[in-house]
Amino acid sequence: GDGFTNVEEFDAGTAANDAASVPGTGPLITWNAPTERLDGSQLDAGAIDYYEVEYRPVMDEAGTVVDDSSGYFEMVGATIDASSHTPGYLGEGYRPIPESAGNVYARWNFFELQPGIAYQVESRWTAAGNRSTEARYRARFVGDTGEQLVEGPPVDQTQNGGQWVEVVVFTPTDSAAAVELPSTPGGYVIADAVRLTPDPEALGGVLPVEPVNPAPGSQQRFRLEQELQGGQWVFRVRAV
């Protein structure tokens, strides 16, 4: 045998006498076949060709915010006191980093990230004429090839003050990462708040599933082949 009991094979919808047909290691999903269409009309037994099983992790769509007043924020290379001179900042103020060749930088540290998911990095600043037009945010994280540094496009901090702006996107394979903002030779760079927002569609997916029993109201079952990471997941089944 293949090491699975007949009950396990039955629940997974696999063949007990076929060594190549084995249950997956993921969760068992069960549902009852629909008996009517969305418009309320009766659904015939043979009207369902297959099911689409969609699964996505439940994630905080608001993202995670680290402000410059947080204990997860730090200045590297110099001590920069907070300022509240220009409005548009989050929290109690911001850190104005004087122009230099990049040897001074701000760092926002993030933990408990979901490995394998793309994260959108957004930041905000207070805009003024003495700001850099070439501020570059970068994400430092562990990726598939070890520690990586991904730099976003140049950001003009003389504009778009007091709002969230996307600055870089990265995909970690570890649960921790840092976002950094180095000084530039062309004006002040403003370190205020950074927000990480995960893309839940990067995990999960949609799979076609053949009906176990075509009769309306009959129980259907399907076991995912792969184990899912810890946390809450949402499953949706659509008859096609």
PDB file of N, CA and C in Angstrom, residues 2 4-6 8-18 20-24 221 223:
ATOM      1  N   ASP A   2       0.196   2.373  -0.001  1.00  0.00           N
ATOM      2  CA  ASP A   2       0.922   3.643  -0.019  1.00  0.00           C
ATOM      3  C   ASP A   2       1.043   4.263   1.367  1.00  0.00           C
ATOM      4  N   PHE A   4      -1.469   4.992   3.478  1.00  0.00           N
ATOM      5  CA  PHE A   4      -2.664   5.703   3.911  1.00  0.00           C
ATOM      6  C   PHE A   4      -3.809   4.720   4.102  1.00  0.00           C
ATOM      7  N   THR A   5      -4.687   5.013   5.066  1.00  0.00           N
ATOM      8  CA  THR A   5      -5.840   4.157   5.305  1.00  0.00           C
ATOM      9  C   THR A   5      -6.901   4.410   4.239  1.00  0.00           C
ATOM     10  N   ASN A   6      -7.840   3.479   4.143  1.00  0.00           N
ATOM     11  CA  ASN A   6      -8.933   3.646   3.192  1.00  0.00           C
ATOM     12  C   ASN A   6      -9.751   4.896   3.505  1.00  0.00           C
ATOM     13  N   GLU A   8      -8.630   7.685   4.895  1.00  0.00           N
ATOM     14  CA  GLU A   8      -7.858   8.838   4.435  1.00  0.00           C
ATOM     15  C   GLU A   8      -7.935   8.991   2.920  1.00  0.00           C
ATOM     16  N   GLU A   9      -7.871   7.874   2.210  1.00  0.00           N
ATOM     17  CA  GLU A   9      -7.981   7.926   0.755  1.00  0.00           C
ATOM     18  C   GLU A   9      -9.382   8.391   0.339  1.00  0.00           C
ATOM     19  N   PHE A  10     -10.404   7.916   1.045  1.00  0.00           N
ATOM     20  CA  PHE A  10     -11.772   8.303   0.717  1.00  0.00           C
ATOM     21  C   PHE A  10     -11.979   9.790   0.960  1.00  0.00           C
ATOM     22  N   ASP A  11     -11.522  10.285   2.096  1.00  0.00           N
ATOM     23  CA  ASP A  11     -11.686  11.704   2.422  1.00  0.00           C
ATOM     24  C   ASP A  11     -10.977  12.599   1.418  1.00  0.00           C
ATOM     25  N   ALA A  12      -9.837  12.140   0.931  1.00  0.00           N
ATOM     26  CA  ALA A  12      -9.061  12.953  -0.003  1.00  0.00           C
ATOM     27  C   ALA A  12      -9.520  12.785  -1.443  1.00  0.00           C
ATOM     28  N   GLY A  13     -10.365  11.779  -1.711  1.00  0.00           N
ATOM     29  CA  GLY A  13     -10.817  11.545  -3.073  1.00  0.00           C
ATOM     30  C   GLY A  13      -9.779  10.861  -3.938  1.00  0.00           C
ATOM     31  N   THR A  14      -8.835  10.138  -3.318  1.00  0.00           N
ATOM     32  CA  THR A  14      -7.799   9.432  -4.070  1.00  0.00           C
ATOM     33  C   THR A  14      -8.110   7.935  -4.104  1.00  0.00           C
ATOM     34  N   ALA A  15      -7.359   7.204  -4.923  1.00  0.00           N
ATOM     35  CA  ALA A  15      -7.620   5.778  -5.134  1.00  0.00           C
ATOM     36  C   ALA A  15      -6.821   4.943  -4.141  1.00  0.00           C
ATOM     37  N   ALA A  16      -7.524   4.146  -3.332  1.00  0.00           N
ATOM     38  CA  ALA A  16      -6.852   3.341  -2.304  1.00  0.00           C
ATOM     39  C   ALA A  16      -5.967   2.266  -2.896  1.00  0.00           C
ATOM     40  N   ASN A  17      -6.266   1.782  -4.095  1.00  0.00           N
ATOM     41  CA  ASN A  17      -5.510   0.697  -4.715  1.00  0.00           C
ATOM     42  C   ASN A  17      -4.435   1.183  -5.683  1.00  0.00           C
ATOM     43  N   ASP A  18      -4.246   2.489  -5.750  1.00  0.00           N
ATOM     44  CA  ASP A  18      -3.261   3.065  -6.664  1.00  0.00           C
ATOM     45  C   ASP A  18      -2.155   3.714  -5.844  1.00  0.00           C
ATOM     46  N   ALA A  20       0.250   5.454  -6.731  1.00  0.00           N
ATOM     47  CA  ALA A  20       0.608   6.789  -7.215  1.00  0.00           C
ATOM     48  C   ALA A  20      -0.447   7.833  -6.870  1.00  0.00           C
ATOM     49  N   SER A  21      -1.590   7.387  -6.377  1.00  0.00           N
ATOM     50  CA  SER A  21      -2.677   8.305  -6.027  1.00  0.00           C
ATOM     51  C   SER A  21      -2.759   8.391  -4.512  1.00  0.00           C
ATOM     52  N   VAL A  22      -2.140   9.434  -3.953  1.00  0.00           N
ATOM     53  CA  VAL A  22      -2.072   9.566  -2.500  1.00  0.00           C
ATOM     54  C   VAL A  22      -2.612  10.914  -2.070  1.00  0.00           C
ATOM     55  N   PRO A  23      -3.150  10.991  -0.854  1.00  0.00           N
ATOM     56  CA  PRO A  23      -3.652  12.269  -0.350  1.00  0.00           C
ATOM     57  C   PRO A  23      -2.519  13.268  -0.173  1.00  0.00           C
ATOM     58  N   GLY A  24      -2.867  14.528  -0.272  1.00  0.00           N
ATOM     59  CA  GLY A  24      -1.887  15.567   0.002  1.00  0.00           C
ATOM     60  C   GLY A  24      -1.680  15.745   1.497  1.00  0.00           C
ATOM     61  N   ARG A 221     -15.340  16.786  -1.511  1.00  0.00           N
ATOM     62  CA  ARG A 221     -14.153  16.877  -0.649  1.00  0.00           C
ATOM     63  C   ARG A 221     -12.907  17.004  -1.521  1.00  0.00           C
ATOM     64  N   ARG A 223      -8.442  17.568  -0.760  1.00  0.00           N
ATOM     65  CA  ARG A 223      -7.327  17.844   0.148  1.00  0.00           C
ATOM     66  C   ARG A 223      -6.198  18.514  -0.652  1.00  0.00           C
TER      67      ARG A 223
END
